[in-house]
Coordinates of C-alpha atoms and ligand atoms in Angstrom, one line a residue:
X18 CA 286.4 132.3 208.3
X19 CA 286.2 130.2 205.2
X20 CA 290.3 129.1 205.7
X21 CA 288.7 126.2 207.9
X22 CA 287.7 124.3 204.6
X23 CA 291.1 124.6 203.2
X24 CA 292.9 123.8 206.8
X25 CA 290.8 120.5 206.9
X26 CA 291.7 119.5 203.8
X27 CA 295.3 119.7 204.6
X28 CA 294.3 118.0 208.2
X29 CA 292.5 115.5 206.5
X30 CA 295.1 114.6 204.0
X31 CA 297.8 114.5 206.7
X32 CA 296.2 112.2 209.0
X33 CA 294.9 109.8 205.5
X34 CA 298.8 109.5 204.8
X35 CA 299.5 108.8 208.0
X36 CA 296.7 105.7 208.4
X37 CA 297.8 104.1 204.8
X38 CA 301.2 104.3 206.0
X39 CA 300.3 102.7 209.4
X40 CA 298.4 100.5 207.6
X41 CA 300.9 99.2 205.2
X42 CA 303.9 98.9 208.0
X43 CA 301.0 96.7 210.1
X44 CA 299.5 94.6 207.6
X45 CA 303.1 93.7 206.0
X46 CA 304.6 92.7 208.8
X47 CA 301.6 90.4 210.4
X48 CA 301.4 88.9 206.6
X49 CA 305.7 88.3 206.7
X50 CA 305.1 86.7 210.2
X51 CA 302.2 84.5 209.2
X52 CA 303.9 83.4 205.9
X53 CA 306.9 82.7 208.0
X54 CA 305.6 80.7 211.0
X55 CA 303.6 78.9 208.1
X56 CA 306.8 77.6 205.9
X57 CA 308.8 76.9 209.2
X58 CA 310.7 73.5 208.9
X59 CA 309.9 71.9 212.1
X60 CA 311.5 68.6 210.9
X61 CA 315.3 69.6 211.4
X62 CA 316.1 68.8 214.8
X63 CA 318.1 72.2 215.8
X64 CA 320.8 72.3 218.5
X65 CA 319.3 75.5 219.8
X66 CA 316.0 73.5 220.7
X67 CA 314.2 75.7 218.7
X68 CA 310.8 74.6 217.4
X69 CA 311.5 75.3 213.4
X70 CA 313.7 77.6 211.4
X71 CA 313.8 79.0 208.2
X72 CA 316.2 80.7 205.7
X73 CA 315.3 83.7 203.7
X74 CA 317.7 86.1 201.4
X75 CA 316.1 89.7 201.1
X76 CA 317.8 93.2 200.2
X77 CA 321.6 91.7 199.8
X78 CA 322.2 89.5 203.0
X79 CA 320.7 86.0 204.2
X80 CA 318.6 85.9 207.0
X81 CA 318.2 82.9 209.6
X82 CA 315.4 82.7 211.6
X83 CA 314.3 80.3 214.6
X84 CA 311.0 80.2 216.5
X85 CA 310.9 79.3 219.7
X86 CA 308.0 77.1 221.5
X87 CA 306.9 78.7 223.9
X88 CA 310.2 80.5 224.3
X89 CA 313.4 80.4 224.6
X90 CA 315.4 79.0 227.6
X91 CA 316.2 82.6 229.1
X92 CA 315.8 86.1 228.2
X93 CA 317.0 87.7 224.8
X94 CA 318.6 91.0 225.7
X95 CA 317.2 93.5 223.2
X96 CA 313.5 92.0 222.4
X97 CA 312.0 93.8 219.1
X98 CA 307.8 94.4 219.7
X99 CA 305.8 94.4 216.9
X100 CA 302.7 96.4 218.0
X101 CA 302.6 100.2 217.5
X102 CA 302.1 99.5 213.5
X103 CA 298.4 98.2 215.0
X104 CA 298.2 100.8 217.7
X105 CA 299.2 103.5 215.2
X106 CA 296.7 102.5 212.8
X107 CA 293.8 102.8 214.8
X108 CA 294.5 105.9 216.3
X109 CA 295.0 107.1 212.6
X110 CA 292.1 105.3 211.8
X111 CA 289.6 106.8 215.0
X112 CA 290.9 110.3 214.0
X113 CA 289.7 110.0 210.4
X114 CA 286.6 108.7 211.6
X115 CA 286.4 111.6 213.9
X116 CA 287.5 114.3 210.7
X117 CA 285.3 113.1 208.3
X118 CA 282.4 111.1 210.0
X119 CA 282.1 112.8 213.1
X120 CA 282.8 116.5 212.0
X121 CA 280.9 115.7 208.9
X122 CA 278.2 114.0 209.9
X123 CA 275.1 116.0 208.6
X124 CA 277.2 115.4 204.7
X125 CA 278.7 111.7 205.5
X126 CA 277.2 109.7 208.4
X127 CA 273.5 110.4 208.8
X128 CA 271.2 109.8 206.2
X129 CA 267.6 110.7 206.8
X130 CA 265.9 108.6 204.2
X131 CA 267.7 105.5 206.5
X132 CA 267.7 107.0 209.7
X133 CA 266.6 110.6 211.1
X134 CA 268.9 110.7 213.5
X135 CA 270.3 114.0 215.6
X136 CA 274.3 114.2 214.8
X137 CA 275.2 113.3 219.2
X138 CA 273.2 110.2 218.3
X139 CA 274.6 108.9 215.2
X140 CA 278.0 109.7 216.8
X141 CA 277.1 107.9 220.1
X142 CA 276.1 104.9 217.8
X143 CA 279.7 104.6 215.9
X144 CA 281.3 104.7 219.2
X145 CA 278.9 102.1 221.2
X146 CA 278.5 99.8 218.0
X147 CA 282.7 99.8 218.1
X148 CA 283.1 98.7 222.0
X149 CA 280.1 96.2 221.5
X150 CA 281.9 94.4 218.7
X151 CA 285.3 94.4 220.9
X152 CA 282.5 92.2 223.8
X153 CA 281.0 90.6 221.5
X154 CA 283.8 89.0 220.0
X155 CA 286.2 88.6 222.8
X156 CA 283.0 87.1 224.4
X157 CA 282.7 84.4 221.9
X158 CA 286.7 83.7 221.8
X159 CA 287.0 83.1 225.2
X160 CA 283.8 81.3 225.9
X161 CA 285.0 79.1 222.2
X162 CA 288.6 78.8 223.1
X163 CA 288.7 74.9 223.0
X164 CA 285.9 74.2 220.4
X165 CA 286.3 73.7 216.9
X166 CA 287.9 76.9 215.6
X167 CA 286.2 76.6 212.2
X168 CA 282.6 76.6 214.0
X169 CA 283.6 79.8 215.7
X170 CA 284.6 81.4 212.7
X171 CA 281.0 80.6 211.1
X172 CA 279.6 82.3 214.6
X173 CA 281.9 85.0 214.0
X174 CA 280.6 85.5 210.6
X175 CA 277.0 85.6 211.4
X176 CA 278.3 89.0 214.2
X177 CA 279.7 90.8 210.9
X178 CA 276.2 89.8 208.8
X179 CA 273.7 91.0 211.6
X180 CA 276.0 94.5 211.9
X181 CA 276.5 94.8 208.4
X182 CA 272.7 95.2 208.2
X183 CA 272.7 96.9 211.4
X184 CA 274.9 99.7 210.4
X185 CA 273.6 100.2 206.5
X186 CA 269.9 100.7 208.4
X187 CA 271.4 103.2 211.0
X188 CA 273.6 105.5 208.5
X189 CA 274.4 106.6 205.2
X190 CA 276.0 103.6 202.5
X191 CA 279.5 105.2 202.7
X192 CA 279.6 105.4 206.7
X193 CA 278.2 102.0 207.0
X194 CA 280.6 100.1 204.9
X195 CA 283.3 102.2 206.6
X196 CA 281.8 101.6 210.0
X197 CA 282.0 97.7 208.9
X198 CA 285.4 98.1 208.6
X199 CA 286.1 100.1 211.7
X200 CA 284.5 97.2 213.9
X201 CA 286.6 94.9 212.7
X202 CA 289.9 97.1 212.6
X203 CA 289.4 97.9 216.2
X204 CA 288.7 93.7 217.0
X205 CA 292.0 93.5 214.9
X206 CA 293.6 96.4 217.0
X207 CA 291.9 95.2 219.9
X208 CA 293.1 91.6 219.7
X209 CA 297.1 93.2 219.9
X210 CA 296.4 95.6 222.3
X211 CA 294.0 93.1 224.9
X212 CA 295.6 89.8 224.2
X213 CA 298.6 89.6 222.6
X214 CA 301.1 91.6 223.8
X215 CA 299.5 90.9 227.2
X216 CA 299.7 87.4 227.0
X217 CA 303.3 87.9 225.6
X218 CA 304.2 89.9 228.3
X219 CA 303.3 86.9 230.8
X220 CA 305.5 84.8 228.8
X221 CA 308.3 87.5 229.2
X222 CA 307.8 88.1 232.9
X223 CA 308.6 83.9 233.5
X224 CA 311.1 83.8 231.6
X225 CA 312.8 86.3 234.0
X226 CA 311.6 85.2 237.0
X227 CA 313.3 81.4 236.0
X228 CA 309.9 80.1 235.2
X229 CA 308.4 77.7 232.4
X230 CA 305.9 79.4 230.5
X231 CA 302.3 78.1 230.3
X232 CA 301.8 76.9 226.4
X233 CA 298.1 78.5 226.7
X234 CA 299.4 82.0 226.5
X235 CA 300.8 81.1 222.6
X236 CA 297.7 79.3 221.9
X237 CA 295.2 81.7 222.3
X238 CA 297.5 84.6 220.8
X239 CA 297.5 82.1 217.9
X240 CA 293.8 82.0 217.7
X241 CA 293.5 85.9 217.6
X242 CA 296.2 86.3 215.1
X243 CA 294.4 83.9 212.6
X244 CA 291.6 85.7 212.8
X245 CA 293.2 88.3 212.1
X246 CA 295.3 87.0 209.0
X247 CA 291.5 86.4 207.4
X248 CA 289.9 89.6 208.3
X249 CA 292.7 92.1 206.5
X250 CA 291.8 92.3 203.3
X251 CA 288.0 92.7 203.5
X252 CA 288.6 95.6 206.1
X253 CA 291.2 96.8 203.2
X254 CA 287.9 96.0 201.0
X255 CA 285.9 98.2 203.2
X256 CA 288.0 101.2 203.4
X257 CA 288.2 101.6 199.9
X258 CA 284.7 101.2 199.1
X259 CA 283.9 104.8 199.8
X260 CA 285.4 105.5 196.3
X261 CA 282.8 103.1 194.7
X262 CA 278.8 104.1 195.0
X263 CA 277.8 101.5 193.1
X264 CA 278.7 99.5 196.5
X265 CA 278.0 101.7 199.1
X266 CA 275.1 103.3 197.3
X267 CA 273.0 100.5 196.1
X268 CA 270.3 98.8 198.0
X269 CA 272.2 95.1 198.7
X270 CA 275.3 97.0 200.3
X271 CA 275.0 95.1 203.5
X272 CA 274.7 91.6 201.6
X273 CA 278.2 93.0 199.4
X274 CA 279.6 93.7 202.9
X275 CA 279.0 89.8 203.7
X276 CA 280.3 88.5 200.7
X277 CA 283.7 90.0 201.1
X278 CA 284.1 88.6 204.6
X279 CA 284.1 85.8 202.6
X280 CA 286.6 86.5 199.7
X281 CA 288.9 87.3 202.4
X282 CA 289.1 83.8 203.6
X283 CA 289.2 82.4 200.1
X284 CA 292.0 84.6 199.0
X285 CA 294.1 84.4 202.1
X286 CA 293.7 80.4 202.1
X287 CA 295.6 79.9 199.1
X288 CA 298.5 82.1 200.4
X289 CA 298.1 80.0 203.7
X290 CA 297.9 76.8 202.1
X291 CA 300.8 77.5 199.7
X292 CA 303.2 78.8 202.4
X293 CA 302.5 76.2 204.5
X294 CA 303.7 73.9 201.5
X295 CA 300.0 72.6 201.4
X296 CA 299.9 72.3 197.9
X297 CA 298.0 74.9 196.0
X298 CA 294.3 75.0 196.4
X299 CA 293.2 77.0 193.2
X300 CA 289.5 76.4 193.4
X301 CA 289.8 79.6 195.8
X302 CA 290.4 81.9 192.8
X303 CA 287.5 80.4 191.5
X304 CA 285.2 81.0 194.9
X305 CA 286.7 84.3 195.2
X306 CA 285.7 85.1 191.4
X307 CA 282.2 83.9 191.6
X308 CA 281.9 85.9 195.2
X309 CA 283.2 89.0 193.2
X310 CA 281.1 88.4 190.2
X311 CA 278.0 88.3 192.8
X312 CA 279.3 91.5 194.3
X313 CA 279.5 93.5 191.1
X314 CA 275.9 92.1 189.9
X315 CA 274.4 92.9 193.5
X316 CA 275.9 96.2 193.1
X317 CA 273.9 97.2 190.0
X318 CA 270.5 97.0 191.5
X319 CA 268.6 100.3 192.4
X320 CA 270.7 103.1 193.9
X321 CA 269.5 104.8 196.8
X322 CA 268.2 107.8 195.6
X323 CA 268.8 111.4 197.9
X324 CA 265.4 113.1 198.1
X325 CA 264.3 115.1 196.5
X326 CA 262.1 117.3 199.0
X327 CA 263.6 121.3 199.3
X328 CA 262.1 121.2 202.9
X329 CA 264.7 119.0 204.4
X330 CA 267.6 121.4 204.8
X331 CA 269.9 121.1 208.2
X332 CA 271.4 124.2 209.8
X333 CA 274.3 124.3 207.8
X334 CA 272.6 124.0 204.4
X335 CA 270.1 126.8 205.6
X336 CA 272.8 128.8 205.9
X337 CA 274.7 128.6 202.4
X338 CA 271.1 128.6 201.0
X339 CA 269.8 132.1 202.1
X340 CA 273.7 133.2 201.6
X341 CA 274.3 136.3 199.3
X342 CA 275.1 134.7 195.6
X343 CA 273.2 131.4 196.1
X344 CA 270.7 132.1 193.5
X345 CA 273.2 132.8 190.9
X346 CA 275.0 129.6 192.0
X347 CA 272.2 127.3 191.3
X348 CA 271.9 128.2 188.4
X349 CA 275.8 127.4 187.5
X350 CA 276.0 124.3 189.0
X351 CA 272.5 123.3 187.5
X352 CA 273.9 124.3 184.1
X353 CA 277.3 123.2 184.5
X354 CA 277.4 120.3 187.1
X355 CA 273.6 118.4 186.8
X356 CA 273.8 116.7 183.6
X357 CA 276.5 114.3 185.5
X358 CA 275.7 114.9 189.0
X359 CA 271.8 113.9 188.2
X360 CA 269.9 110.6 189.7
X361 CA 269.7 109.9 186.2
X362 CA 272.3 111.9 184.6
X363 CA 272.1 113.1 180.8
X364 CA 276.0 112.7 180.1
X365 CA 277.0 109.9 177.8
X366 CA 278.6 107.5 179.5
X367 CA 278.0 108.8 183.4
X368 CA 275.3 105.8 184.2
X369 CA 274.7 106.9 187.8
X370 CA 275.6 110.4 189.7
X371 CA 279.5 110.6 190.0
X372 CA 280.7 109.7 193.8
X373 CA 277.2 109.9 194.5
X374 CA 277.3 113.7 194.4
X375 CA 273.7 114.8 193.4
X376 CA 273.6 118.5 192.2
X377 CA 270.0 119.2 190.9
X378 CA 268.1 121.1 193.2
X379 CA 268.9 123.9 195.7
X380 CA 268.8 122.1 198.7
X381 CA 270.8 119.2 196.9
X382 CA 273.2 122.2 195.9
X383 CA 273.4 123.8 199.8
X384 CA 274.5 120.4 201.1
X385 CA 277.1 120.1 199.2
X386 CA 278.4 123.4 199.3
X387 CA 281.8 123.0 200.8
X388 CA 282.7 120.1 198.2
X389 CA 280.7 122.9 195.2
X390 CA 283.8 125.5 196.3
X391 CA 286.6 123.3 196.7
X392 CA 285.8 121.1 193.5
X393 CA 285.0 124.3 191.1
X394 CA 285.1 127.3 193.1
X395 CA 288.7 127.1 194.2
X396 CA 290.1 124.5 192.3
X397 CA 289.4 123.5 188.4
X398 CA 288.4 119.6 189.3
X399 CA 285.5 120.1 188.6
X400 CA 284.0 120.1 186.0
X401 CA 286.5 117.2 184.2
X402 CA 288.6 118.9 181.7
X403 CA 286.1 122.0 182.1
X404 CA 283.6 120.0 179.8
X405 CA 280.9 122.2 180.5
X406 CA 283.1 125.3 179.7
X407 CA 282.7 126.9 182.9
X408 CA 283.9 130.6 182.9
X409 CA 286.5 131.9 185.6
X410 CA 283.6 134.5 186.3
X411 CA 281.5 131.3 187.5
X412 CA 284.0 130.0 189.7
X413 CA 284.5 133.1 191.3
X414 CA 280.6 133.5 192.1
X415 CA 281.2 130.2 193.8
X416 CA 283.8 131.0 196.1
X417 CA 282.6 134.5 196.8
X418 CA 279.4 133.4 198.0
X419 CA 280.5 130.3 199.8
X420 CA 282.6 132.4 201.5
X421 CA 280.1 135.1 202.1
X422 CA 278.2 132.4 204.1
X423 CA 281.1 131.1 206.0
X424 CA 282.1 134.3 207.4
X425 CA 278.8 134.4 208.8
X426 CA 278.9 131.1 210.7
X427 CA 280.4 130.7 214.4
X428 CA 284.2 130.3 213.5
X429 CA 286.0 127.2 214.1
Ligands
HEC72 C1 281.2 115.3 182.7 C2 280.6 115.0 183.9 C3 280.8 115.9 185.1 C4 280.5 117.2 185.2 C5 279.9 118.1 184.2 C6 280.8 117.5 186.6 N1 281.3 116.5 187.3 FE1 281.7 116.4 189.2 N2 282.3 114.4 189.0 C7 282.3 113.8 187.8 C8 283.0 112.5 188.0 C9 283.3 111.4 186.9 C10 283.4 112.5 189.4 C11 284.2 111.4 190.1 C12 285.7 111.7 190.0 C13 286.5 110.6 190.6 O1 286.2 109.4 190.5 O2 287.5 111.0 191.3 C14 282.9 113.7 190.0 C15 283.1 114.0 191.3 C16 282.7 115.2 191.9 C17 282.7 115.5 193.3 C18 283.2 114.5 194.4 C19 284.6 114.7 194.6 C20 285.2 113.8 195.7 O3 286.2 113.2 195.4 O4 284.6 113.8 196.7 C21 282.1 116.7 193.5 C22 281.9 117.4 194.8 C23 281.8 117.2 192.2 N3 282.1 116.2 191.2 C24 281.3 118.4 191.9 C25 281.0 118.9 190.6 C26 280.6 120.3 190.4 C27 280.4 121.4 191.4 C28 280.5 120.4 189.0 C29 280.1 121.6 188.3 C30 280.9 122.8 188.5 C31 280.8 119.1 188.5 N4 281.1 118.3 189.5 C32 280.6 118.8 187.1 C33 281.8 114.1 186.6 C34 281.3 115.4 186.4

């Protein structure tokens, strides 16, 4: 059946909505919380005890908030949690990892000019490289706990270089910057799941048993939340990049990777600094522009080209190539679709194949096939505005014989 490719783009698209949404509830509330404990006034002594409080006026009524150190003197009935946005984003995260890197691995994840690697194996490599960075890191916090937090961040920074060119020499540029992002998601995810809520939980379970809570448990929930306040917006960074080639597909896309570790601390210390009433430190635009500057000039060095060979053809390709039609549909896509999608395309103003979809020779034209019939043959994306006045009867070749050759493959 050939209903599979539309069914998964409707999977797909529900589970994407799901993860921004996720996303958006998890990141806004740990950057609200951050900002908060950061503009605290801790200079009004406050008959509660508490450690700082802080009033706020938002959506018609004022708000007054205390924080507690290490917590208050009993129980609060009714506790509010703040941890399935985190949970629910990286299970919305895994799954589209799963739906498009997993299940699409021969189009997305392995890359043969990088790595020749069997799908089970590039697929066992995301899923080690994403419990080793959970060790690795958890490792280095525990073993750092009381050193000098900065010097851990700098070892923490050299992990994310070494797998940065780790992962852009394993798989393809697009499932290596995502893959960058995934590690450090799940260390994000991780650090909720494994540390704080644990360690939040002890605090809970003494305050009902009549006991004083040990200040360590706040301290090294502290530690793992700042880390994660810094590593948000790259991850954000990393997500995105799929849209962009010029970063994924270009030869320095494991040095880019690094240097938007680094805007994300430059960015996020000015919010820090200014919440914290710290004054503003505005030589971090300037670091963040010059890192960004770097990053677009790194990013127009040599794109990696696709080869060219017709030899290197996977199952599925094999199949849409000796498929009824396929003939007829190279040439329509070679004389609609390759004068932009061409290593060096011949359209004014297209500098470098669109998406990184290359569309010149028949094997180029068989990988791509289920993107060729949902881009042209079924809908009228492709080409923009019909530029290359493609005729209905063309887009109806397309489908037919796409779904010629998916009838004949094992059905999902
Ligand atoms: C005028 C240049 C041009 C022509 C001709 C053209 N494309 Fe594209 N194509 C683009 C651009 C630009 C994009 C990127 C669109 C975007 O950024 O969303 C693109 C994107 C794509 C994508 C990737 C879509 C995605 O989001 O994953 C596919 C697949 C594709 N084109 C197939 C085709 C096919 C098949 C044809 C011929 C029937 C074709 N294109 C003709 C310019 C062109």
């Amino acid at each position: 059946m050939y209903d599979w490719v539309v069914l998964w783009e409707a999977v797909e698209l529900a589970v994407r909505w799901l993860h921004v949404i996720t996303a958006i509830a998890w990141i806004g509330s740990s950057f609200y919380f951050v900002a908060l404990d950061l503009g605290l006034h801790r200079d009004r002594a406050l008959a509660t005890g508490a450690d700082g409080e802080e009033w706020q006026v938002h959506g018609g009524g004022f708000y007054h908030i205390q924080k507690y150190l290490v917590a208050p003197a009993s129980m609060p009935d009714g506790l509010v949690w703040f941890k399935w946005e985190s949970y629910a984003t990286w299970l919305s995260g895994f799954a589209m990892l799963v739906l498009v890197y997993y299940l699409g691995a021969d189009l997305y994840l392995v890359d043969p000019t990088v790595a020749d690697l069997a799908v089970w194996q590039a697929v066992a490599i995301s899923l080690a490289s994403l419990a080793f960075g959970w060790l690795a890191y958890n490792t280095l916090c525990r073993v750092f706990v009381n050193a000098n937090q900065t010097a851990l961040m700098v070892a923490l920074f050299g992990v994310l270089v070494g797998m940065a060119w780790f992962y852009t020499h394993v798989f393809s540029g697009r499932a290596a910057l995502l893959h960058l992002g995934a590690f450090t998601a799940t260390i994000m995810s991780a650090n909720v799941f494994m540390v704080i809520i644990p360690n939040q939980k002890i605090v809970v379970a003494d305050l009902i048993a009549g006991r004083a809570p040990d200040p360590k448990y706040g301290k090294i929930a502290k530690q793992r939340s700042t880390h994660n306040n810094y590593l948000t917006l790259p991850v954000v960074f990393l997500m995105l990049s799929n849209h962009y080639p010029l970063i994924f597909a270009t030869q320095y896309n494991w040095l880019i990777a690094c240097l938007v570790f680094l805007m994300g601390v430059t960015i996020r210390h000015w919010f820090n600094s200014r919440h914290a009433r710290k004054g503003s430190p505005t030589w971090t635009w300037a670091a963040t522009a010059i890192l960004f500057l770097l990053v677009a000039w790194l990013s127009t060095t040599a794109m990696r080209h696709r080869p060219e060979t017709d030899g290197a053809m996977n199952t599925t390709a094999l199949r849409y190539a000796s498929a009824t039609g396929f003939d007829d549909v190279v040439g329509i896509v070679q004389g609609r679709c390759s004068m932009c999608h061409a290593a060096e395309p011949g359209w004014d103003g297209i500098h470098w194949p669109p998406k990184n979809v290359v569309l010149e020779t028949p094997a180029q034209i068989a990988a791509e096939a289920p993107r060729i019939y949902l881009q042209a043959g079924l809908s009228h994306a492709m080409p923009p505005a019909n530029v290359s006045f493609m005729e209905p009867a063309e887009r109806a070749a397309i489908a037919r014989w796409f779904e010629t050759a998916s009838a004949s493959a094992p059905g999902i």
